[in-house]
mmCIF file of C-alpha atoms in Angstrom:
data_model
loop_
_atom_site.group_PDB
_atom_site.id
_atom_site.type_symbol
_atom_site.label_atom_id
_atom_site.label_comp_id
_atom_site.label_asym_id
_atom_site.label_seq_id
_atom_site.Cartn_x
_atom_site.Cartn_y
_atom_site.Cartn_z
ATOM 1 C CA LYS A 8 100.435 13.541 73.720
ATOM 2 C CA ASN A 9 104.108 14.210 73.067
ATOM 3 C CA PRO A 10 105.961 14.058 76.433
ATOM 4 C CA THR A 11 108.887 16.000 74.978
ATOM 5 C CA ALA A 12 106.633 18.942 74.121
ATOM 6 C CA ALA A 13 105.399 19.062 77.702
ATOM 7 C CA ARG A 14 108.942 19.092 79.153
ATOM 8 C CA PRO A 15 111.355 20.354 76.511
ATOM 9 C CA TRP A 16 114.098 21.067 79.069
ATOM 10 C CA GLY A 17 113.938 17.730 80.882
ATOM 11 C CA ASN A 18 116.089 14.668 80.412
ATOM 12 C CA LEU A 19 113.659 12.594 78.416
ATOM 13 C CA THR A 20 114.139 9.026 77.350
ATOM 14 C CA MET A 21 113.158 8.121 73.822
ATOM 15 C CA THR A 22 111.229 4.889 73.561
ATOM 16 C CA MET A 23 112.739 3.743 70.273
ATOM 17 C CA PRO A 24 116.292 4.090 68.960
ATOM 18 C CA ASP A 25 116.581 7.111 66.708
ATOM 19 C CA PRO A 26 118.845 6.449 63.700
ATOM 20 C CA THR A 27 119.554 10.178 63.380
ATOM 21 C CA THR A 28 121.083 10.125 66.854
ATOM 22 C CA ALA A 29 122.906 6.768 66.729
ATOM 23 C CA GLN A 30 125.869 9.002 67.429
ATOM 24 C CA PRO A 31 125.255 11.754 69.999
ATOM 25 C CA VAL A 32 124.455 15.115 68.384
ATOM 26 C CA LEU A 33 125.284 18.429 70.043
ATOM 27 C CA LEU A 34 123.034 21.278 68.916
ATOM 28 C CA PHE A 35 124.485 24.735 69.478
ATOM 29 C CA ASP A 36 123.741 28.362 68.702
ATOM 30 C CA GLY A 37 125.640 28.874 65.448
ATOM 31 C CA HIS A 38 125.725 32.656 65.929
ATOM 32 C CA CYS A 39 127.216 32.589 69.430
ATOM 33 C CA ASN A 40 130.992 32.988 69.681
ATOM 34 C CA LEU A 41 131.087 31.169 73.035
ATOM 35 C CA CYS A 42 129.159 28.243 71.555
ATOM 36 C CA ASN A 43 131.481 28.151 68.551
ATOM 37 C CA PHE A 44 134.498 28.173 70.879
ATOM 38 C CA TRP A 45 132.925 25.178 72.702
ATOM 39 C CA VAL A 46 132.429 23.339 69.377
ATOM 40 C CA ASN A 47 136.018 24.050 68.305
ATOM 41 C CA PHE A 48 137.247 22.718 71.654
ATOM 42 C CA LEU A 49 135.129 19.576 71.287
ATOM 43 C CA LEU A 50 136.275 18.968 67.713
ATOM 44 C CA ALA A 51 139.877 18.966 68.975
ATOM 45 C CA ALA A 52 139.225 17.038 72.210
ATOM 46 C CA ASP A 53 136.968 14.375 70.689
ATOM 47 C CA SER A 54 139.718 12.455 68.915
ATOM 48 C CA LYS A 55 137.524 9.335 68.632
ATOM 49 C CA HIS A 56 134.796 11.325 66.828
ATOM 50 C CA ARG A 57 132.080 10.304 69.272
ATOM 51 C CA LEU A 58 130.043 13.475 68.694
ATOM 52 C CA LYS A 59 128.252 15.004 65.741
ATOM 53 C CA PHE A 60 127.302 18.676 65.652
ATOM 54 C CA ALA A 61 124.588 20.882 64.224
ATOM 55 C CA ALA A 62 123.819 24.542 64.593
ATOM 56 C CA GLN A 63 120.310 24.933 65.972
ATOM 57 C CA GLN A 64 119.624 27.283 63.056
ATOM 58 C CA SER A 65 120.663 24.698 60.438
ATOM 59 C CA THR A 66 118.166 22.523 58.574
ATOM 60 C CA GLY A 67 119.356 19.377 60.383
ATOM 61 C CA GLY A 68 119.331 21.128 63.751
ATOM 62 C CA LYS A 69 115.813 22.482 63.257
ATOM 63 C CA GLN A 70 114.541 19.071 62.149
ATOM 64 C CA LEU A 71 115.969 17.364 65.235
ATOM 65 C CA LEU A 72 114.514 20.016 67.539
ATOM 66 C CA LEU A 73 111.079 19.783 65.967
ATOM 67 C CA LYS A 74 111.185 15.986 66.011
ATOM 68 C CA HIS A 75 111.680 16.142 69.771
ATOM 69 C CA GLY A 76 108.932 18.726 70.298
ATOM 70 C CA TYR A 77 111.153 21.733 70.857
ATOM 71 C CA ASP A 78 110.626 25.199 69.370
ATOM 72 C CA SER A 79 113.591 25.705 67.050
ATOM 73 C CA ASP A 80 113.268 29.508 67.230
ATOM 74 C CA VAL A 81 114.144 29.685 70.937
ATOM 75 C CA LEU A 82 117.893 29.434 71.518
ATOM 76 C CA GLU A 83 118.394 29.106 75.261
ATOM 77 C CA SER A 84 120.725 26.155 75.629
ATOM 78 C CA VAL A 85 123.150 23.771 74.065
ATOM 79 C CA ILE A 86 121.312 20.507 73.553
ATOM 80 C CA LEU A 87 122.650 16.985 73.437
ATOM 81 C CA ILE A 88 120.490 14.319 71.841
ATOM 82 C CA ASP A 89 121.470 10.686 71.968
ATOM 83 C CA GLN A 90 119.723 7.336 72.034
ATOM 84 C CA ASP A 91 119.131 7.687 75.773
ATOM 85 C CA GLY A 92 117.657 11.154 75.900
ATOM 86 C CA PHE A 93 117.496 14.880 75.361
ATOM 87 C CA TYR A 94 119.848 16.905 77.582
ATOM 88 C CA THR A 95 120.009 20.656 78.019
ATOM 89 C CA LYS A 96 122.030 23.285 79.838
ATOM 90 C CA SER A 97 124.459 21.941 82.456
ATOM 91 C CA ALA A 98 123.269 18.350 81.984
ATOM 92 C CA ALA A 99 124.234 18.527 78.291
ATOM 93 C CA ILE A 100 127.673 19.953 79.061
ATOM 94 C CA LEU A 101 128.403 17.380 81.752
ATOM 95 C CA LYS A 102 127.230 14.502 79.568
ATOM 96 C CA VAL A 103 129.490 15.718 76.718
ATOM 97 C CA LEU A 104 132.496 15.961 79.037
ATOM 98 C CA ARG A 105 131.795 12.435 80.265
ATOM 99 C CA LEU A 106 131.573 11.221 76.651
ATOM 100 C CA LEU A 107 134.978 12.717 75.868
ATOM 101 C CA GLY A 108 136.635 10.431 78.392
ATOM 102 C CA GLY A 109 140.154 10.999 79.612
ATOM 103 C CA ILE A 110 140.745 13.830 82.047
ATOM 104 C CA TRP A 111 137.564 15.579 80.883
ATOM 105 C CA ARG A 112 135.507 12.743 82.350
ATOM 106 C CA LEU A 113 136.645 13.822 85.820
ATOM 107 C CA LEU A 114 134.606 17.034 85.476
ATOM 108 C CA TYR A 115 131.460 14.912 85.558
ATOM 109 C CA VAL A 116 131.816 15.092 89.353
ATOM 110 C CA PHE A 117 129.966 18.432 89.083
ATOM 111 C CA VAL A 118 126.801 16.392 88.533
ATOM 112 C CA LEU A 119 126.786 16.160 92.351
ATOM 113 C CA ILE A 120 125.860 19.847 92.478
ATOM 114 C CA PRO A 121 122.066 20.087 92.372
ATOM 115 C CA ARG A 122 120.832 20.797 88.850
ATOM 116 C CA PRO A 123 118.979 24.030 89.777
ATOM 117 C CA ILE A 124 122.271 25.489 91.020
ATOM 118 C CA ARG A 125 124.207 24.295 87.954
ATOM 119 C CA ASP A 126 121.511 25.620 85.607
ATOM 120 C CA PHE A 127 121.372 28.960 87.441
ATOM 121 C CA LEU A 128 125.062 29.446 86.627
ATOM 122 C CA TYR A 129 124.505 28.213 83.061
ATOM 123 C CA ASP A 130 121.612 30.670 82.589
ATOM 124 C CA PHE A 131 123.633 33.521 84.086
ATOM 125 C CA ILE A 132 126.339 33.039 81.438
ATOM 126 C CA ALA A 133 123.867 32.230 78.614
ATOM 127 C CA ARG A 134 121.958 35.489 79.108
ATOM 128 C CA ARG A 135 125.177 37.481 78.758
ATOM 129 C CA ARG A 136 126.984 35.371 76.127
ATOM 130 C CA TYR A 137 126.476 37.771 73.217
ATOM 131 C CA ARG A 138 127.513 40.779 75.276
ATOM 132 C CA TRP A 139 130.613 39.074 76.721
ATOM 133 C CA PHE A 140 131.751 36.969 73.778
ATOM 134 C CA GLY A 141 130.071 38.530 70.747
ATOM 135 C CA LYS A 142 127.781 37.267 68.033
ATOM 136 C CA ARG A 143 128.412 36.157 64.462
ATOM 137 C CA ASP A 144 126.336 37.404 61.545
ATOM 138 C CA GLN A 145 126.069 33.901 60.139
ATOM 139 C CA CYS A 146 126.322 30.350 61.450
ATOM 140 C CA ARG A 147 129.621 28.543 61.654
ATOM 141 C CA ILE A 148 130.491 26.793 58.414
ATOM 142 C CA PRO A 149 132.450 23.573 58.911
ATOM 143 C CA THR A 150 135.691 23.135 57.035
ATOM 144 C CA ALA A 151 135.975 20.303 54.493
ATOM 145 C CA HIS A 152 137.844 18.270 57.139
ATOM 146 C CA GLU A 153 135.052 18.829 59.696
ATOM 147 C CA GLN A 154 132.106 18.285 57.342
ATOM 148 C CA GLU A 155 131.607 14.611 58.236
ATOM 149 C CA ARG A 156 131.102 15.604 61.880
ATOM 150 C CA PHE A 157 128.227 18.015 61.127
ATOM 151 C CA LEU A 158 124.631 17.365 60.175
ATOM 152 C CA ASP A 159 123.313 19.322 57.207
#
């Protein structure tokens, strides 16, 4: 039985190191303008290149999702996968901010807010993201300079 398939939204710990996630990978909705804004922000803020990125619709993104027992056709959350686990919604965002370090790390204090409350707010915005921020016809294509930070 695959424990990830049973709880795709939980913070699951992988039992063995995953070479594809030796560096944390943020999976995002490549069609969502809000998600693309978030990725652009992270590309600029992550000066130490701690994160890799993949659109959930990309080949690499789909492979990672399927490997962890998640349906790659359902785009409900940003997802962070690292050697320690699989993080979604507010947990993924807070973990990314903590990874960035510097002043952004201070925002990790919001982890003190119970996850159901944080995720309620996340879901509220996620359900309206296309209406409020718009939707792209195609996934974000990394520039030549950004290519090394993206999975295929």
